[in-house]
Amino acid sequence: MHSISAIQQNKLISCKVYRCCGCGRATDAKDARYIYKKSCICRACFAGIRSVEGSKRFFGDYYKDYTYSPFYYDGVFRHIFLSFKFNGNLAFGHLLGMATGESLSDINELHCYDAIVPIPLSRERLNERGYNQSLIIAEYISRAIDVPVIELLKRTVNTPAQSISVGTSRTRNLIGAFKAASDTASKRVILFDDIHTTGSTLNAGMVALKNAGAADVCYVTAAYVYSD
Ligand SMILES: [Zn+2]
């Protein structure tokens, strides 16, 4: 039996390639910005994701609070996200989770919260998709800012699939769509949703958390839909 030499081993490691979820190119480790199993986001694609600087003020219909979104929902981000959410490419979600967690890690205010609460899916949607895309990304944020994920919210009604629509009717429809657990009381909560579109889902989640006695709620999303 001949054992593999260190030189051969190094050669094998350096030959390892990862498929970029943005451009589809075979990429080696040095050109990959984030790696998850056999997938990566290459440095060129990552450079093409637009970052949001600092915090953006969110104006909801019911409350006015701060929200943090590290990225804009367009271009490469949107391409990767849609494949994750609707085509079952779970690895892509882990890569977006890594990018989101790292981008939020230096926001000091976020480190002081007691819980990250991902927006839940309805039981029907969870069975259909097999995973909650917001929970996967929230777990990476949790590690990055050292705040636990606690699933304090439940959906009380099955709402239609999130689409990029604007309008107050959706906002009103969603109030009452969530119920928060009793141990929400006195907690400082980061409410997390995948994409910030109209803010109506976040608003509904926040109403439920505040009704259950949350001391403070801030919003975090992975990406923000920009409109003029
Ligand atoms: Zn790429």
mmCIF file of C-alpha atoms and ligand atoms in Angstrom:
data_model
loop_
_atom_site.group_PDB
_atom_site.id
_atom_site.type_symbol
_atom_site.label_atom_id
_atom_site.label_comp_id
_atom_site.label_asym_id
_atom_site.label_seq_id
_atom_site.Cartn_x
_atom_site.Cartn_y
_atom_site.Cartn_z
ATOM 1 C CA MET A 1 0.000 0.000 0.000
ATOM 2 C CA HIS A 2 1.381 3.364 -0.980
ATOM 3 C CA SER A 3 0.136 6.371 0.928
ATOM 4 C CA ILE A 4 -0.493 9.556 -1.017
ATOM 5 C CA SER A 5 2.400 12.017 -0.751
ATOM 6 C CA ALA A 6 1.988 15.528 0.628
ATOM 7 C CA ILE A 7 2.771 16.964 -2.806
ATOM 8 C CA GLN A 8 0.103 14.821 -4.446
ATOM 9 C CA GLN A 9 -2.335 15.771 -1.715
ATOM 10 C CA ASN A 10 -1.705 19.479 -2.234
ATOM 11 C CA LYS A 11 -2.155 19.022 -5.946
ATOM 12 C CA LEU A 12 -5.504 17.358 -5.365
ATOM 13 C CA ILE A 13 -6.653 20.138 -3.045
ATOM 14 C CA SER A 14 -5.533 22.899 -5.399
ATOM 15 C CA CYS A 15 -7.330 21.201 -8.299
ATOM 16 C CA LYS A 16 -10.638 21.279 -6.500
ATOM 17 C CA VAL A 17 -13.181 23.358 -8.378
ATOM 18 C CA TYR A 18 -16.489 24.833 -7.338
ATOM 19 C CA ARG A 19 -19.394 25.852 -9.543
ATOM 20 C CA CYS A 20 -20.254 29.528 -9.173
ATOM 21 C CA CYS A 21 -23.964 29.985 -8.505
ATOM 22 C CA GLY A 22 -23.869 33.401 -10.175
ATOM 23 C CA CYS A 23 -22.099 32.834 -13.505
ATOM 24 C CA GLY A 24 -21.968 29.029 -13.558
ATOM 25 C CA ARG A 25 -18.184 28.960 -14.113
ATOM 26 C CA ALA A 26 -15.892 26.331 -12.605
ATOM 27 C CA THR A 27 -13.889 28.269 -10.013
ATOM 28 C CA ASP A 28 -10.941 27.315 -7.843
ATOM 29 C CA ALA A 29 -10.724 28.192 -4.161
ATOM 30 C CA LYS A 30 -8.618 31.326 -4.626
ATOM 31 C CA ASP A 31 -11.197 32.873 -6.979
ATOM 32 C CA ALA A 32 -14.140 31.955 -4.767
ATOM 33 C CA ARG A 33 -15.450 34.518 -2.265
ATOM 34 C CA TYR A 34 -17.727 32.030 -0.461
ATOM 35 C CA ILE A 35 -17.702 28.233 -0.726
ATOM 36 C CA TYR A 36 -20.389 25.761 0.318
ATOM 37 C CA LYS A 37 -19.865 22.110 -0.572
ATOM 38 C CA LYS A 38 -19.464 22.053 -4.385
ATOM 39 C CA SER A 39 -20.831 25.559 -4.965
ATOM 40 C CA CYS A 40 -19.366 29.012 -4.581
ATOM 41 C CA ILE A 41 -19.883 32.683 -5.275
ATOM 42 C CA CYS A 42 -16.867 33.713 -7.326
ATOM 43 C CA ARG A 43 -15.095 36.983 -6.556
ATOM 44 C CA ALA A 44 -16.268 38.573 -9.810
ATOM 45 C CA CYS A 45 -19.919 37.761 -9.116
ATOM 46 C CA PHE A 46 -19.651 38.922 -5.518
ATOM 47 C CA ALA A 47 -18.205 42.221 -6.717
ATOM 48 C CA GLY A 48 -21.323 42.587 -8.886
ATOM 49 C CA ILE A 49 -23.689 42.431 -5.897
ATOM 50 C CA ARG A 50 -24.684 45.941 -4.874
ATOM 51 C CA SER A 51 -24.285 46.669 -1.175
ATOM 52 C CA VAL A 52 -26.502 48.988 0.829
ATOM 53 C CA GLU A 53 -24.419 51.402 2.864
ATOM 54 C CA GLY A 54 -25.299 51.774 6.540
ATOM 55 C CA SER A 55 -28.873 51.479 7.704
ATOM 56 C CA LYS A 56 -31.964 52.449 5.801
ATOM 57 C CA ARG A 57 -34.895 53.945 7.546
ATOM 58 C CA PHE A 58 -38.047 51.981 7.039
ATOM 59 C CA PHE A 59 -41.423 53.661 6.932
ATOM 60 C CA GLY A 60 -44.141 51.149 7.645
ATOM 61 C CA ASP A 61 -47.824 51.928 7.855
ATOM 62 C CA TYR A 62 -47.960 51.212 11.569
ATOM 63 C CA TYR A 63 -44.506 51.726 13.018
ATOM 64 C CA LYS A 64 -41.334 53.488 12.049
ATOM 65 C CA ASP A 65 -38.205 51.605 12.908
ATOM 66 C CA TYR A 66 -34.771 50.913 11.589
ATOM 67 C CA THR A 67 -34.087 48.143 9.162
ATOM 68 C CA TYR A 68 -30.837 46.682 7.931
ATOM 69 C CA SER A 69 -30.413 45.185 4.482
ATOM 70 C CA PRO A 70 -26.843 44.539 3.384
ATOM 71 C CA PHE A 71 -27.656 44.080 -0.329
ATOM 72 C CA TYR A 72 -29.929 45.352 -3.061
ATOM 73 C CA TYR A 73 -32.265 42.816 -4.599
ATOM 74 C CA ASP A 74 -31.160 42.925 -8.212
ATOM 75 C CA GLY A 75 -28.596 41.470 -10.639
ATOM 76 C CA VAL A 76 -26.495 38.590 -9.325
ATOM 77 C CA PHE A 77 -28.148 38.560 -5.909
ATOM 78 C CA ARG A 78 -31.614 38.220 -7.405
ATOM 79 C CA HIS A 79 -30.473 35.483 -9.778
ATOM 80 C CA ILE A 80 -28.934 33.421 -6.954
ATOM 81 C CA PHE A 81 -31.830 34.056 -4.576
ATOM 82 C CA LEU A 82 -34.567 32.992 -7.017
ATOM 83 C CA SER A 83 -32.733 29.757 -7.701
ATOM 84 C CA PHE A 84 -32.471 29.140 -3.959
ATOM 85 C CA LYS A 85 -36.054 29.992 -3.088
ATOM 86 C CA PHE A 86 -37.942 28.499 -6.005
ATOM 87 C CA ASN A 87 -35.677 25.873 -7.610
ATOM 88 C CA GLY A 88 -34.519 24.083 -4.491
ATOM 89 C CA ASN A 89 -30.841 25.049 -4.801
ATOM 90 C CA LEU A 90 -30.175 24.910 -1.080
ATOM 91 C CA ALA A 91 -26.428 25.435 -1.398
ATOM 92 C CA PHE A 92 -27.128 28.838 -2.941
ATOM 93 C CA GLY A 93 -29.024 29.827 0.196
ATOM 94 C CA HIS A 94 -26.090 28.829 2.376
ATOM 95 C CA LEU A 95 -23.820 31.005 0.232
ATOM 96 C CA LEU A 96 -26.191 33.977 0.507
ATOM 97 C CA GLY A 97 -26.379 33.292 4.237
ATOM 98 C CA MET A 98 -22.597 33.510 4.546
ATOM 99 C CA ALA A 99 -22.511 36.768 2.602
ATOM 100 C CA THR A 100 -25.389 38.271 4.598
ATOM 101 C CA GLY A 101 -23.951 37.223 7.966
ATOM 102 C CA GLU A 102 -20.530 38.627 7.192
ATOM 103 C CA SER A 103 -21.977 41.910 5.931
ATOM 104 C CA LEU A 104 -24.013 42.411 9.100
ATOM 105 C CA SER A 105 -21.337 41.315 11.566
ATOM 106 C CA ASP A 106 -19.875 44.801 11.978
ATOM 107 C CA ILE A 107 -23.200 46.483 12.860
ATOM 108 C CA ASN A 108 -22.647 46.776 16.603
ATOM 109 C CA GLU A 109 -26.291 47.523 17.442
ATOM 110 C CA LEU A 110 -27.316 44.062 16.225
ATOM 111 C CA HIS A 111 -25.098 42.263 18.736
ATOM 112 C CA CYS A 112 -27.247 43.520 21.653
ATOM 113 C CA TYR A 113 -30.455 41.700 20.714
ATOM 114 C CA ASP A 114 -31.836 38.594 22.457
ATOM 115 C CA ALA A 115 -33.194 36.704 19.456
ATOM 116 C CA ILE A 116 -33.354 36.553 15.679
ATOM 117 C CA VAL A 117 -36.859 35.580 14.625
ATOM 118 C CA PRO A 118 -37.228 34.443 11.016
ATOM 119 C CA ILE A 119 -40.551 35.016 9.276
ATOM 120 C CA PRO A 120 -42.193 31.571 9.301
ATOM 121 C CA LEU A 121 -43.761 29.790 6.359
ATOM 122 C CA SER A 122 -47.210 28.291 6.592
ATOM 123 C CA ARG A 123 -47.260 24.540 7.195
ATOM 124 C CA GLU A 124 -48.502 24.027 3.619
ATOM 125 C CA ARG A 125 -45.695 26.081 2.094
ATOM 126 C CA LEU A 126 -43.074 24.414 4.284
ATOM 127 C CA ASN A 127 -44.264 20.954 3.229
ATOM 128 C CA GLU A 128 -44.242 22.004 -0.405
ATOM 129 C CA ARG A 129 -40.777 23.643 -0.383
ATOM 130 C CA GLY A 130 -39.143 21.505 2.272
ATOM 131 C CA TYR A 131 -37.264 24.388 3.910
ATOM 132 C CA ASN A 132 -37.777 27.901 5.184
ATOM 133 C CA GLN A 133 -35.384 30.045 3.156
ATOM 134 C CA SER A 134 -35.414 32.789 5.825
ATOM 135 C CA LEU A 135 -34.418 30.344 8.558
ATOM 136 C CA ILE A 136 -31.396 29.127 6.569
ATOM 137 C CA ILE A 137 -30.056 32.667 6.116
ATOM 138 C CA ALA A 138 -30.958 33.670 9.703
ATOM 139 C CA GLU A 139 -28.739 30.888 11.052
ATOM 140 C CA TYR A 140 -25.700 32.439 9.382
ATOM 141 C CA ILE A 141 -26.558 35.870 10.777
ATOM 142 C CA SER A 142 -26.926 34.257 14.193
ATOM 143 C CA ARG A 143 -23.377 32.910 14.050
ATOM 144 C CA ALA A 144 -22.014 36.200 12.751
ATOM 145 C CA ILE A 145 -23.518 38.388 15.489
ATOM 146 C CA ASP A 146 -23.772 35.769 18.253
ATOM 147 C CA VAL A 147 -27.529 36.120 18.779
ATOM 148 C CA PRO A 148 -29.639 32.924 18.825
ATOM 149 C CA VAL A 149 -32.341 32.098 16.296
ATOM 150 C CA ILE A 150 -35.600 31.604 18.197
ATOM 151 C CA GLU A 151 -38.719 30.801 16.201
ATOM 152 C CA LEU A 152 -41.155 32.935 18.180
ATOM 153 C CA LEU A 153 -43.621 33.563 15.348
ATOM 154 C CA LYS A 154 -46.235 31.279 13.847
ATOM 155 C CA ARG A 155 -48.428 31.908 10.848
ATOM 156 C CA THR A 156 -52.093 31.929 11.687
ATOM 157 C CA VAL A 157 -53.315 32.150 8.091
ATOM 158 C CA ASN A 158 -51.951 30.876 4.792
ATOM 159 C CA THR A 159 -51.063 33.930 2.708
ATOM 160 C CA PRO A 160 -50.306 33.848 -1.036
ATOM 161 C CA ALA A 161 -46.676 33.445 -2.193
ATOM 162 C CA GLN A 162 -44.642 36.605 -1.789
ATOM 163 C CA SER A 163 -44.432 38.554 -4.975
ATOM 164 C CA ILE A 164 -42.864 41.875 -5.712
ATOM 165 C CA SER A 165 -46.027 43.918 -5.469
ATOM 166 C CA VAL A 166 -46.663 47.309 -4.012
ATOM 167 C CA GLY A 167 -49.852 48.456 -2.370
ATOM 168 C CA THR A 168 -51.583 48.977 0.905
ATOM 169 C CA SER A 169 -54.079 46.139 0.418
ATOM 170 C CA ARG A 170 -51.330 43.581 0.984
ATOM 171 C CA THR A 171 -50.213 45.416 4.124
ATOM 172 C CA ARG A 172 -53.689 45.297 5.605
ATOM 173 C CA ASN A 173 -54.215 41.682 4.589
ATOM 174 C CA LEU A 174 -51.171 40.535 6.494
ATOM 175 C CA ILE A 175 -51.929 42.139 9.846
ATOM 176 C CA GLY A 176 -53.078 39.256 12.023
ATOM 177 C CA ALA A 177 -51.228 36.724 9.844
ATOM 178 C CA PHE A 178 -48.774 35.961 12.668
ATOM 179 C CA LYS A 179 -48.946 35.080 16.335
ATOM 180 C CA ALA A 180 -45.983 35.387 18.688
ATOM 181 C CA ALA A 181 -45.130 32.927 21.475
ATOM 182 C CA SER A 182 -45.657 34.048 25.066
ATOM 183 C CA ASP A 183 -41.912 34.039 25.810
ATOM 184 C CA THR A 184 -41.528 36.961 23.412
ATOM 185 C CA ALA A 185 -42.302 39.246 26.380
ATOM 186 C CA SER A 186 -39.452 41.657 27.244
ATOM 187 C CA LYS A 187 -37.173 40.319 24.511
ATOM 188 C CA ARG A 188 -35.238 42.542 22.129
ATOM 189 C CA VAL A 189 -35.936 40.950 18.777
ATOM 190 C CA ILE A 190 -34.404 41.074 15.313
ATOM 191 C CA LEU A 191 -37.187 40.187 12.920
ATOM 192 C CA PHE A 192 -35.709 38.624 9.807
ATOM 193 C CA ASP A 193 -37.214 38.231 6.350
ATOM 194 C CA ASP A 194 -35.407 37.232 3.170
ATOM 195 C CA ILE A 195 -36.294 40.233 0.978
ATOM 196 C CA HIS A 196 -37.614 43.659 1.932
ATOM 197 C CA THR A 197 -40.257 44.534 -0.658
ATOM 198 C CA THR A 198 -43.226 46.527 0.589
ATOM 199 C CA GLY A 199 -42.421 45.911 4.251
ATOM 200 C CA SER A 200 -45.891 44.506 4.832
ATOM 201 C CA THR A 201 -44.703 41.073 6.003
ATOM 202 C CA LEU A 202 -42.249 42.677 8.404
ATOM 203 C CA ASN A 203 -44.907 45.057 9.659
ATOM 204 C CA ALA A 204 -47.322 42.209 10.362
ATOM 205 C CA GLY A 205 -44.613 40.241 12.151
ATOM 206 C CA MET A 206 -43.693 43.240 14.225
ATOM 207 C CA VAL A 207 -47.297 43.901 15.257
ATOM 208 C CA ALA A 208 -47.505 40.303 16.536
ATOM 209 C CA LEU A 209 -44.200 40.577 18.422
ATOM 210 C CA LYS A 210 -45.131 43.911 20.012
ATOM 211 C CA ASN A 211 -48.572 42.590 20.965
ATOM 212 C CA ALA A 212 -46.800 39.746 22.766
ATOM 213 C CA GLY A 213 -44.693 42.233 24.713
ATOM 214 C CA ALA A 214 -41.395 42.423 22.794
ATOM 215 C CA ALA A 215 -39.248 45.194 24.277
ATOM 216 C CA ASP A 216 -37.785 46.259 20.944
ATOM 217 C CA VAL A 217 -37.991 45.031 17.362
ATOM 218 C CA CYS A 218 -35.682 45.839 14.483
ATOM 219 C CA TYR A 219 -35.881 44.499 10.966
ATOM 220 C CA VAL A 220 -33.178 42.731 9.048
ATOM 221 C CA THR A 221 -33.490 41.422 5.523
ATOM 222 C CA ALA A 222 -30.846 39.930 3.247
ATOM 223 C CA ALA A 223 -31.757 42.294 0.427
ATOM 224 C CA TYR A 224 -33.787 45.364 -0.278
ATOM 225 C CA VAL A 225 -35.927 46.014 -3.370
ATOM 226 C CA TYR A 226 -34.916 49.403 -4.580
ATOM 227 C CA SER A 227 -37.442 51.609 -6.284
ATOM 228 C CA ASP A 228 -37.160 55.269 -7.177
HETATM 229 ZN ZN ZN B 1 -19.408 33.841 -10.733
#
